[in-house]
Tab-separated table of C-alpha atoms in Angstrom:
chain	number	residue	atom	x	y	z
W	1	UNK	CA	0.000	0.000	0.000
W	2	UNK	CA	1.333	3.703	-1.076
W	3	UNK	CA	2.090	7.051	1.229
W	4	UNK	CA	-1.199	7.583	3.555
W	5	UNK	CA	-1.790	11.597	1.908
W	6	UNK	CA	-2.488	9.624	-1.454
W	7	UNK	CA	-4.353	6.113	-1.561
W	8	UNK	CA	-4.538	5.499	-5.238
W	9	UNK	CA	-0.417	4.384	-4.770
W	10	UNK	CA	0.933	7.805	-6.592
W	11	UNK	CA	3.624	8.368	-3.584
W	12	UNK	CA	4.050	4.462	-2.841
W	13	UNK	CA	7.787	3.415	-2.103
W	14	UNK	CA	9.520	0.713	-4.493
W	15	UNK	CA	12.411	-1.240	-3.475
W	16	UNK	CA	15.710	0.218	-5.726
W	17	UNK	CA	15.708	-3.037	-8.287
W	18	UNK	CA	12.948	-1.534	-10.351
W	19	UNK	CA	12.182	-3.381	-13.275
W	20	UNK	CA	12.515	-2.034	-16.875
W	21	UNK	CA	9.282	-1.345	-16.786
W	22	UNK	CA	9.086	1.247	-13.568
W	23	UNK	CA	11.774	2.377	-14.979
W	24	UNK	CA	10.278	3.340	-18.520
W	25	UNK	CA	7.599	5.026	-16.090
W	26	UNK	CA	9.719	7.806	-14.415
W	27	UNK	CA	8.350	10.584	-16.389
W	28	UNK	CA	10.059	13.735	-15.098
W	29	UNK	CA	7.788	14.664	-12.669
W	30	UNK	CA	9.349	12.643	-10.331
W	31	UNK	CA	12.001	14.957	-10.184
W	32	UNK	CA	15.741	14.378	-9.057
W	33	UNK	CA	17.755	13.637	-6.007
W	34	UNK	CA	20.214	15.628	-4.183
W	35	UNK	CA	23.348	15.296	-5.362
W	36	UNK	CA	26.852	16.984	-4.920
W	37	UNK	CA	27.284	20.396	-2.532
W	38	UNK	CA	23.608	19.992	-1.858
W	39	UNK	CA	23.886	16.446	-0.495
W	40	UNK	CA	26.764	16.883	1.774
W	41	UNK	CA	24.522	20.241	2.959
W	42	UNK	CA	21.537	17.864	3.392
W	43	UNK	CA	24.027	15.138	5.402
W	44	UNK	CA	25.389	18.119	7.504
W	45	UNK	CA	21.717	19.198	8.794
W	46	UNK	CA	21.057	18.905	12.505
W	47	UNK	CA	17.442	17.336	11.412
W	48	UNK	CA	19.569	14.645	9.113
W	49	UNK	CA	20.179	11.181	11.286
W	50	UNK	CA	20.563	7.744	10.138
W	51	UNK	CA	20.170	8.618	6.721
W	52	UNK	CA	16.926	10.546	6.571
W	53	UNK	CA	15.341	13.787	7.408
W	54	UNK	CA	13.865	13.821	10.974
W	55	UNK	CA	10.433	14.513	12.455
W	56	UNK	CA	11.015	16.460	15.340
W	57	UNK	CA	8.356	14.749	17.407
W	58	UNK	CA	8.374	10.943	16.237
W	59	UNK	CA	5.704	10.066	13.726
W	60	UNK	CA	4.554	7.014	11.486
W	61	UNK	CA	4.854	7.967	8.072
W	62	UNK	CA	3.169	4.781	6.939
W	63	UNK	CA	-0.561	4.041	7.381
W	64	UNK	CA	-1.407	1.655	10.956
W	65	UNK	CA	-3.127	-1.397	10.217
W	66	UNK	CA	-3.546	-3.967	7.342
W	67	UNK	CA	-3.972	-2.579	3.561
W	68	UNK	CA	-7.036	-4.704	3.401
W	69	UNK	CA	-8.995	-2.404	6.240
W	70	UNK	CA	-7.984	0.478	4.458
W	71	UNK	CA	-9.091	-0.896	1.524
W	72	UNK	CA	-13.111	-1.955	3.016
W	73	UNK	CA	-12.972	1.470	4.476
W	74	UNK	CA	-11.547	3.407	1.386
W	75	UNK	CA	-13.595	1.560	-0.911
W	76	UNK	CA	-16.946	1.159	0.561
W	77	UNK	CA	-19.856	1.929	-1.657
W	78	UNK	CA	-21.861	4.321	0.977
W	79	UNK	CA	-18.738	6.276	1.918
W	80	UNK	CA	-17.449	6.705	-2.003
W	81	UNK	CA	-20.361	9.008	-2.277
W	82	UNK	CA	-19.827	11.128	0.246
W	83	UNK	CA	-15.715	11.670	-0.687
W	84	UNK	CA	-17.143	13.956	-3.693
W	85	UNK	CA	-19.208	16.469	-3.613
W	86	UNK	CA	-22.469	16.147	-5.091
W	87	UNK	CA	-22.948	19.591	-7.093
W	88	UNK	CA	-20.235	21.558	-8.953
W	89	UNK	CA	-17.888	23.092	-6.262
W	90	UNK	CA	-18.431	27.005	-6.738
W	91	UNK	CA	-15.222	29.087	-7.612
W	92	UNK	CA	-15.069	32.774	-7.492
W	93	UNK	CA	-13.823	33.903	-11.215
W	94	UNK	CA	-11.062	35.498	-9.870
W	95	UNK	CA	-9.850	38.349	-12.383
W	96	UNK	CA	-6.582	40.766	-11.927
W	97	UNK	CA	-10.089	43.690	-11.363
W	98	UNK	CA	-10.261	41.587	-8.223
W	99	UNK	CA	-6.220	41.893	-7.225
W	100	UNK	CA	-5.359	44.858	-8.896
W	101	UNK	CA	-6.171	47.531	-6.401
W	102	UNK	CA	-4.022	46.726	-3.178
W	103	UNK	CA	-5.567	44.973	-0.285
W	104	UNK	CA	-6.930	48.639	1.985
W	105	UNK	CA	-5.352	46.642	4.889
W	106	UNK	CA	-2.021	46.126	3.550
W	107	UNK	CA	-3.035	41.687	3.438
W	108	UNK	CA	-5.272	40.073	1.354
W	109	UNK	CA	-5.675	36.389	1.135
W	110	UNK	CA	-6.748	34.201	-2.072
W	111	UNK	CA	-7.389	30.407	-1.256
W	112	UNK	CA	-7.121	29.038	-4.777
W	113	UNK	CA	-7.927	25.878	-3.285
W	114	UNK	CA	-6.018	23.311	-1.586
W	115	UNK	CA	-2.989	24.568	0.159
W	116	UNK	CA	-2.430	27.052	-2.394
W	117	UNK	CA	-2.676	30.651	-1.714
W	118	UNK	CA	-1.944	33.891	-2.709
W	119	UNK	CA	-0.739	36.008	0.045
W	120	UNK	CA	-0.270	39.968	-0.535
W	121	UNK	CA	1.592	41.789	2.601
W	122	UNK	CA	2.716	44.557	3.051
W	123	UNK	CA	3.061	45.790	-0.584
W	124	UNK	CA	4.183	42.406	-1.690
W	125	UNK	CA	2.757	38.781	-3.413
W	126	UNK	CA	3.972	35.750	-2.407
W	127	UNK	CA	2.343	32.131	-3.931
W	128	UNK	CA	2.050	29.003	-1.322
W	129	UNK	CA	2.335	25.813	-2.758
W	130	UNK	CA	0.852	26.571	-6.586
W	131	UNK	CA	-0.899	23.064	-7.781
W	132	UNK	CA	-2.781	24.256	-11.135
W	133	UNK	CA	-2.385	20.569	-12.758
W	134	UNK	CA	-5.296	18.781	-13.642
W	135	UNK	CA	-4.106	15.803	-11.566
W	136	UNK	CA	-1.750	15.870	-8.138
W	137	UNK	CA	0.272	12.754	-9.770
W	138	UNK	CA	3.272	11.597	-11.868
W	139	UNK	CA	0.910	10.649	-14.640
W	140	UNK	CA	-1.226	13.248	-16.656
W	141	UNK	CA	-3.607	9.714	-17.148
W	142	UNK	CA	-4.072	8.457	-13.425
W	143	UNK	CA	-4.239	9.921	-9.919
W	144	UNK	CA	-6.488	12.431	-7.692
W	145	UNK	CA	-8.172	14.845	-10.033
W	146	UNK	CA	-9.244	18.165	-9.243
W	147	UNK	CA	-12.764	18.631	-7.731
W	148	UNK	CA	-13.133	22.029	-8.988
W	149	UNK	CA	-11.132	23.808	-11.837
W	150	UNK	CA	-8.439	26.709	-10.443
W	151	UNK	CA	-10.036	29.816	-9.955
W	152	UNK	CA	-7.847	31.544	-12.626
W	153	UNK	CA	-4.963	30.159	-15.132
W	154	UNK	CA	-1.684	31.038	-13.743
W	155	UNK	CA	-0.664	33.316	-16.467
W	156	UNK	CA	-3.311	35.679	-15.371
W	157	UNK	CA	-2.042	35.733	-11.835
W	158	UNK	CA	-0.068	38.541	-12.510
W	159	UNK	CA	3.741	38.613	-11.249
W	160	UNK	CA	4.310	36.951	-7.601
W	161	UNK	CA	7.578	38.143	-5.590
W	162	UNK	CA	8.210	34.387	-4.474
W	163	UNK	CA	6.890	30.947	-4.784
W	164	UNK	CA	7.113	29.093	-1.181
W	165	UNK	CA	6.868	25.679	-1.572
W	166	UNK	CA	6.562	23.690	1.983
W	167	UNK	CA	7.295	19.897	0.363
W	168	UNK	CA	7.464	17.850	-2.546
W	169	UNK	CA	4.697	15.503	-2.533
W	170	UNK	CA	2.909	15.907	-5.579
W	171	UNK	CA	-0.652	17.758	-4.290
W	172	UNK	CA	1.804	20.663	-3.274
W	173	UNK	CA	4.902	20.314	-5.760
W	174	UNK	CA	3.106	20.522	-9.190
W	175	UNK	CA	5.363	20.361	-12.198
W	176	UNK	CA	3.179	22.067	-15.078
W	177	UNK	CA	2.774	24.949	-12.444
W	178	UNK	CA	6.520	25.243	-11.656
W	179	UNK	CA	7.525	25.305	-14.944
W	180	UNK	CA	5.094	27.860	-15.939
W	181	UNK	CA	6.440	30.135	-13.286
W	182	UNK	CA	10.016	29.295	-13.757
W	183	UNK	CA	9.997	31.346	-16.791
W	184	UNK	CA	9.079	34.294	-14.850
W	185	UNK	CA	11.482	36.672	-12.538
W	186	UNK	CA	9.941	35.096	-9.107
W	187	UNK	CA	12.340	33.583	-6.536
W	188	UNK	CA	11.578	30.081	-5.103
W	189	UNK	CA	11.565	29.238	-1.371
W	190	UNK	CA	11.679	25.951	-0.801
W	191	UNK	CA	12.994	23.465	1.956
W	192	UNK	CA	16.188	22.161	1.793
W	193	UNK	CA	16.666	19.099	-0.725
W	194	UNK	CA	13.268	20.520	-2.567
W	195	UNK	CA	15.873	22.165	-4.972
W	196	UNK	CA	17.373	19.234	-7.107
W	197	UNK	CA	13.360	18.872	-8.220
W	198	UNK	CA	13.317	22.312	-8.933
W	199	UNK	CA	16.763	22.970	-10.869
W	200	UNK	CA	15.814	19.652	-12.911
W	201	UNK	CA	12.869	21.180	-14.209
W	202	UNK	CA	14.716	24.508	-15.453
W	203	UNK	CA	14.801	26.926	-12.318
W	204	UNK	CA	17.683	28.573	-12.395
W	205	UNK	CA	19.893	28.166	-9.004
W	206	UNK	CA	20.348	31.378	-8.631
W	207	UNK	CA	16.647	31.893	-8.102
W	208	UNK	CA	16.372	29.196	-5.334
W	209	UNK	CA	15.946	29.834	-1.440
W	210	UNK	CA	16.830	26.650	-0.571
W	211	UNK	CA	16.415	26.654	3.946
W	212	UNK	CA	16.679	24.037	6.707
W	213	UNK	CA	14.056	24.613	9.766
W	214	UNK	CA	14.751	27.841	11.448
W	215	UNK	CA	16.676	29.383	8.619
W	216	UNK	CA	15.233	32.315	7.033
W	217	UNK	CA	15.890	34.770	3.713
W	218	UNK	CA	14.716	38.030	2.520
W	219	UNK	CA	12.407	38.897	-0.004
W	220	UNK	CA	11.819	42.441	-1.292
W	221	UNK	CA	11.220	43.596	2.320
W	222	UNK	CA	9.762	40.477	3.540
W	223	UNK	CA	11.191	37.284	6.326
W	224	UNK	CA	10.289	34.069	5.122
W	225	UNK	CA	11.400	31.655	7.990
W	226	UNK	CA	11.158	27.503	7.142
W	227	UNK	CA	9.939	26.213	10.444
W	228	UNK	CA	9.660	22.957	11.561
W	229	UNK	CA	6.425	20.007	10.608
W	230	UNK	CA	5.725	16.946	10.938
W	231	UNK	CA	5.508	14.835	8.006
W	232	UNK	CA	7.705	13.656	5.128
W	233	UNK	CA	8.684	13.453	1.774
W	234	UNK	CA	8.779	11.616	-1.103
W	235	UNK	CA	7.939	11.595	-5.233
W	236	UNK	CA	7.794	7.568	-5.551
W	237	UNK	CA	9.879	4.985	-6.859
W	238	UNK	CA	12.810	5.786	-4.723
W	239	UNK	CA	12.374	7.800	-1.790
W	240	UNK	CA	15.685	8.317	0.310
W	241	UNK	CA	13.899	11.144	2.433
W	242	UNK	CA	16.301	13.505	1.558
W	243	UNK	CA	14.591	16.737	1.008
W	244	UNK	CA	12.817	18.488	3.749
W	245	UNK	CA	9.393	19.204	4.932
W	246	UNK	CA	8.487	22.760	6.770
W	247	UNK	CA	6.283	25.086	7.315
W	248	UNK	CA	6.607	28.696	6.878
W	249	UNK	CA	6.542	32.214	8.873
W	250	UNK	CA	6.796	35.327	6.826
W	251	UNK	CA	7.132	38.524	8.599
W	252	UNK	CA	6.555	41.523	7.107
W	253	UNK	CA	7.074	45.548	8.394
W	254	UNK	CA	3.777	45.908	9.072
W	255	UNK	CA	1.798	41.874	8.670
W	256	UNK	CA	2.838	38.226	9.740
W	257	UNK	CA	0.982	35.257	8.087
W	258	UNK	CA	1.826	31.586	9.232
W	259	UNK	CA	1.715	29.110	6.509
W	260	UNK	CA	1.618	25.116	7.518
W	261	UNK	CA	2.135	22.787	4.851
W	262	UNK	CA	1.068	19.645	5.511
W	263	UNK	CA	2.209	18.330	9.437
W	264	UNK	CA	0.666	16.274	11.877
W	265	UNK	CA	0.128	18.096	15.348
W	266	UNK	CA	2.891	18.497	17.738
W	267	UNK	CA	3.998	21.012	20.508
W	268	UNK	CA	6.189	23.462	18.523
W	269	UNK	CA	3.748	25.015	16.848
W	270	UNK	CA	3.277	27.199	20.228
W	271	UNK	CA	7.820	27.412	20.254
W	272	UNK	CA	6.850	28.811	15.964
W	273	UNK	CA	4.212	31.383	17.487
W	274	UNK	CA	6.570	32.435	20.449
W	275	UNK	CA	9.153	32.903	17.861
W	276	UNK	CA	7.529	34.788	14.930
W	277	UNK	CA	4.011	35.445	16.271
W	278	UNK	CA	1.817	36.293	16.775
W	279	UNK	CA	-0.004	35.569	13.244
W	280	UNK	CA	-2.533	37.963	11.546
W	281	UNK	CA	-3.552	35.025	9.917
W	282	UNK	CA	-2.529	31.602	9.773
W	283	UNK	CA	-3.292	28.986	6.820
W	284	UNK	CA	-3.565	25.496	8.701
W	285	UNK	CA	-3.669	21.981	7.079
W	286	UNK	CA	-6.646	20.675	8.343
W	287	UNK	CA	-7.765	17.806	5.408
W	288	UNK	CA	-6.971	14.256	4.550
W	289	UNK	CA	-6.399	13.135	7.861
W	290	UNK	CA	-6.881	9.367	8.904
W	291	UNK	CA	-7.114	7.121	11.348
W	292	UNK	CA	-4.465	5.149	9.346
W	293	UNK	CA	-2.169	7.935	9.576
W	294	UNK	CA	-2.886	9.736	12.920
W	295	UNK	CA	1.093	11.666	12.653
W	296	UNK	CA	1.154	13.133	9.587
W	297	UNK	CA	-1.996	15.412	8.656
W	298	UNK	CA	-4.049	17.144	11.127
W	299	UNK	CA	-7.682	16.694	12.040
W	300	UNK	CA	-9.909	19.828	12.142
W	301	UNK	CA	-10.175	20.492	15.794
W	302	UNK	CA	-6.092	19.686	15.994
W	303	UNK	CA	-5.784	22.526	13.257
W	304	UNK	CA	-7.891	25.010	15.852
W	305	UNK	CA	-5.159	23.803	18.258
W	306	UNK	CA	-2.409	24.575	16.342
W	307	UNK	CA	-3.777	27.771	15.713
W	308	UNK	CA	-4.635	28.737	18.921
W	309	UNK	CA	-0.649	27.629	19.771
W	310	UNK	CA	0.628	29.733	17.327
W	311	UNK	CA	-0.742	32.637	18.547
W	312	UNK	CA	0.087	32.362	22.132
W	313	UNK	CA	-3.215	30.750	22.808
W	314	UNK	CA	-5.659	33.101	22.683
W	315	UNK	CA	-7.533	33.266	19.756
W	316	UNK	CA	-6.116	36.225	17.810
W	317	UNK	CA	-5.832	36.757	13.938
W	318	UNK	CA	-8.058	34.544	11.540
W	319	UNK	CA	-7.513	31.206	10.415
W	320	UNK	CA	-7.938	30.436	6.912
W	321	UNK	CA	-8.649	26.134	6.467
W	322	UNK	CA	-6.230	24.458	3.945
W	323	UNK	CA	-5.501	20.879	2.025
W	324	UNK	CA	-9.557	20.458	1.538
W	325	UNK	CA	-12.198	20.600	-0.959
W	326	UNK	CA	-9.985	19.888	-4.338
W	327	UNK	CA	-8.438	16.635	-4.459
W	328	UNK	CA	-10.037	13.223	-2.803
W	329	UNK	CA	-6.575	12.588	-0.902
W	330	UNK	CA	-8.438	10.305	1.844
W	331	UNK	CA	-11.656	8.250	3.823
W	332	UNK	CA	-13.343	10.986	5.195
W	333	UNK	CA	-16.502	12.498	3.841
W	334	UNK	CA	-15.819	15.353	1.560
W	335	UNK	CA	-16.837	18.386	3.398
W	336	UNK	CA	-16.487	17.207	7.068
W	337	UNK	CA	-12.552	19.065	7.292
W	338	UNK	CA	-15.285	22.520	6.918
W	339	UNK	CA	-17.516	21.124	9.096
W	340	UNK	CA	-14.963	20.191	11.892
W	341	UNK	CA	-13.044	23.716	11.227
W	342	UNK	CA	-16.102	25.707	11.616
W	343	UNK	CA	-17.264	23.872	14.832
W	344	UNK	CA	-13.680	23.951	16.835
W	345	UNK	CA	-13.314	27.156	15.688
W	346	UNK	CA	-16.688	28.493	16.846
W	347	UNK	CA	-16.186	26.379	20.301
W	348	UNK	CA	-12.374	28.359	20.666
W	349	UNK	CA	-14.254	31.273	19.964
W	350	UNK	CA	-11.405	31.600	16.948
W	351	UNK	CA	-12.341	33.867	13.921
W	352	UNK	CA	-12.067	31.384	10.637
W	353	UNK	CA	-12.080	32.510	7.118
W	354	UNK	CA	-14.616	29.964	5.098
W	355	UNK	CA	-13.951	31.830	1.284
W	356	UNK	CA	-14.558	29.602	-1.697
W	357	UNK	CA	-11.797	28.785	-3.975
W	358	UNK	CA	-10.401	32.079	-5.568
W	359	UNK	CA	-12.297	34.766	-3.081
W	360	UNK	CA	-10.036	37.268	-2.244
W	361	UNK	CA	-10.058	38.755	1.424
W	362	UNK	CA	-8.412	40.687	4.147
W	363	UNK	CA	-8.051	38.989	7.596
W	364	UNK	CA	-8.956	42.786	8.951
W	365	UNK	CA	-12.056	43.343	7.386
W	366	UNK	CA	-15.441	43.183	9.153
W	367	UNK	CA	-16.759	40.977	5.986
W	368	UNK	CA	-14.444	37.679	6.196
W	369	UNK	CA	-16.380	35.382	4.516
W	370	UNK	CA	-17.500	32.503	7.208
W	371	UNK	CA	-20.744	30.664	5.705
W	372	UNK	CA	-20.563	27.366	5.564
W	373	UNK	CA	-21.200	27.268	1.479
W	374	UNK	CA	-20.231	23.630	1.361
W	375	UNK	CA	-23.297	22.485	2.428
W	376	UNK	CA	-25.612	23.107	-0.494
W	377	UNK	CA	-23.636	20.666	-2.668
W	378	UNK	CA	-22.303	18.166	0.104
W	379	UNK	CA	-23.847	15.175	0.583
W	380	UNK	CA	-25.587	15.563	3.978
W	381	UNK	CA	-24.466	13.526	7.343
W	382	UNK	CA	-27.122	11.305	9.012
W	383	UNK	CA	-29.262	13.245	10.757
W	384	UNK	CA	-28.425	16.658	8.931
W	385	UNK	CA	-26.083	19.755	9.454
W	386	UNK	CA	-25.087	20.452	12.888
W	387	UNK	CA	-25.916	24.163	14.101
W	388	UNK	CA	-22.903	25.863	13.592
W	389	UNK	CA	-24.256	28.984	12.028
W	390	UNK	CA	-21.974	31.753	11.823
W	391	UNK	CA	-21.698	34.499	14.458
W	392	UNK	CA	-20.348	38.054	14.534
W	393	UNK	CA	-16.477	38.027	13.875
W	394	UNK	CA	-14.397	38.937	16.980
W	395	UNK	CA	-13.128	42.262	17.322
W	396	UNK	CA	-9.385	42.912	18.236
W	397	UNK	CA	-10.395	43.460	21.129
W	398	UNK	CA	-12.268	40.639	21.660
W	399	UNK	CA	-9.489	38.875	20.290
W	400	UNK	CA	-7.297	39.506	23.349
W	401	UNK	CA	-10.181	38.298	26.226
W	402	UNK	CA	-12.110	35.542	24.355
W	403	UNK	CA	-12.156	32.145	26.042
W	404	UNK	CA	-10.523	29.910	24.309
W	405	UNK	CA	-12.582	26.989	24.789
């Protein structure tokens, strides 16, 4: 059985003796491996031991239990249904009308869907993990395809300062979308060992941000700081686990946005939020989670955790939900990661930004969008929608006195 994040065996690990034919498969998304200066860097990290990149709480990268309960559960007729939505996902048309005037508030947020997302601070655009590809897969034939088409095609995003990438599995690494950008003037931040994918697909090195946990670099004004996850890595075939997972802080004169990747829950999210924090908004993984893979991805109310730890634990800033609603990565029903989100956050008395794919909006605004729009093409739980009806956004300073929960 494959990597947990992606059950249809995209991500699955092969022993090195591939046969002529796996061979004849590697198409060049799979990318390349560290080699030279940028191995002996890897080798020299503090998070490199026995040969592999290190969680820094220990976690089970492969799925608990026997492939053949995943399978009943993964494959059972009354569940398939509710994995997909059951009306056309609704997309806001985003246009460059939408992002040419600059966000009043100085940061402006565009969930594009998934964990991608346009972030303009502080005079500045930066693009989180771009995925425009039809399919989050080696193979333009096979794998997860998108639920809902991308909000806008990438040439019509307009130019981004940097393109953050937090790892290199294939629902956040796309390769059509990095080489469309690669032939643009942006800079790429990426986690150490993410390079050698990059450079092989015609990013020039000297364009590459290439950072270990806790190391940060400068962009037009900016701090983007790779902090520390808990997950791992991997493009199939071989997998040595030698490029890095993170997450990312970017601090900015005026704005500070917290950006998770994918990670499983674990303590230093509150050490990230005492470091760089607190957030004005944070973009939290909190889809394709699993009982099968309990370490790796966060569930929902874990997410409202996180976020809460990040900012000191009170429930300040706004949380925008990430890694949902585009690609059918896992056993859960389609639009319970909104569901949970919307009820821990409520409970934590934690504003949450709910846009649809491609609505733009500012984390300070009195009009963050936070209706649960999911549920007029979702295919309803037994007994119906819980009552988790939106309620008037906190104030700052309601922020600062709010139970948290």
């Amino acid at each position: 059985m494959g990597r947990p994040e992606q059950p249809c065996f995209w991500r699955c690990a092969v022993s090195r003796s591939l046969s002529p034919l796996l061979r004849s498969l590697r198409t060049p998304a799979f990318g390349a491996d560290p080699a030279g200066d940028r191995l002996a860097r890897i080798r020299r990290s503090p998070n490199f031991a026995d040969g592999s990149f290190q969680n820094p709480v220990g976690a089970r990268t492969r799925p608990s239990g026997s492939a053949l309960e995943f399978a009943k559960v993964y494959f059972r007729r009354e569940e398939r249904s509710r994995r997909v939505p059951a009306g056309h996902v609704p997309v806001h048309a985003t246009t460059l009308a939408d992002l040419a005037k600059p966000p009043a508030s100085g940061l402006r947020l565009t969930w594009m869907g998934h964990s991608s997302v346009l972030v303009e601070i502080d005079g500045r655009r930066l693009l989180f993990d771009p995925v425009w590809g039809e399919r989050c897969s080696p193979f333009a034939f096979a794998g997860p395809k998108r639920l809902h088409p991308a909000p806008l095609p990438l040439a019509a995003l307009g130019p981004v300062d940097a393109v953050v990438i937090s790892h290199d599995h294939y629902d956040h690494l796309d390769l059509p979308s990095i080489k469309a950008l690669a032939g643009t003037d942006t800079v790429f931040a990426v986690p150490l060992g993410v390079g050698a994918h990059l450079e092989h697909w015609g990013v020039p090195a000297d364009r590459l941000r290439e950072l270990d946990w806790h190391e940060s670099t400068a962009v037009g004004g900016l701090t983007l700081t790779a902090t520390p996850a808990r997950h791992f890595c991997g493009r199939g075939l071989r997998n040595q686990q030698h490029t890095l997972w993170a997450s990312w802080s970017v601090a900015g004169p005026e704005h500070r946005v917290f950006h998770s990747g994918d990670t499983g829950y674990f303590p230093g999210f509150a050490d990230i939020g005492a470091a760089h924090g607190p957030f004005d908004a944070t973009m939290i993984q909190i889809g394709a989670y699993s009982e099968f893979w309990p370490d790796i991805h966060m569930r929902p109310e874990e997410g409202v955790r996180a976020h809460l730890d990040l900012q000191g634990g009170r429930p300040h800033g706004v949380l925008l939900p990430i890694h949902w609603g585009t690609f059918n990565l896992a056993p859960h029903a389609w639009s319970e990661p909104g569901e949970g989100t919307l009820a821990a956050a409520r409970a934590a008395g934690a504003p949450v930004a709910l846009p649809i794919p491609g609505e733009p909006f500012e984390p300070a605004s009195e009009a963050v969008p936070d209706a649960p729009w999911w549920r007029e093409i979702a295919v309803a739980p037994a007994g119906g929608w819980s009552d988790h009806a939106p309620g008037p956004a906190l104030g700052a300073a309601d922020q600062e006195t709010a139970p948290v929960g």
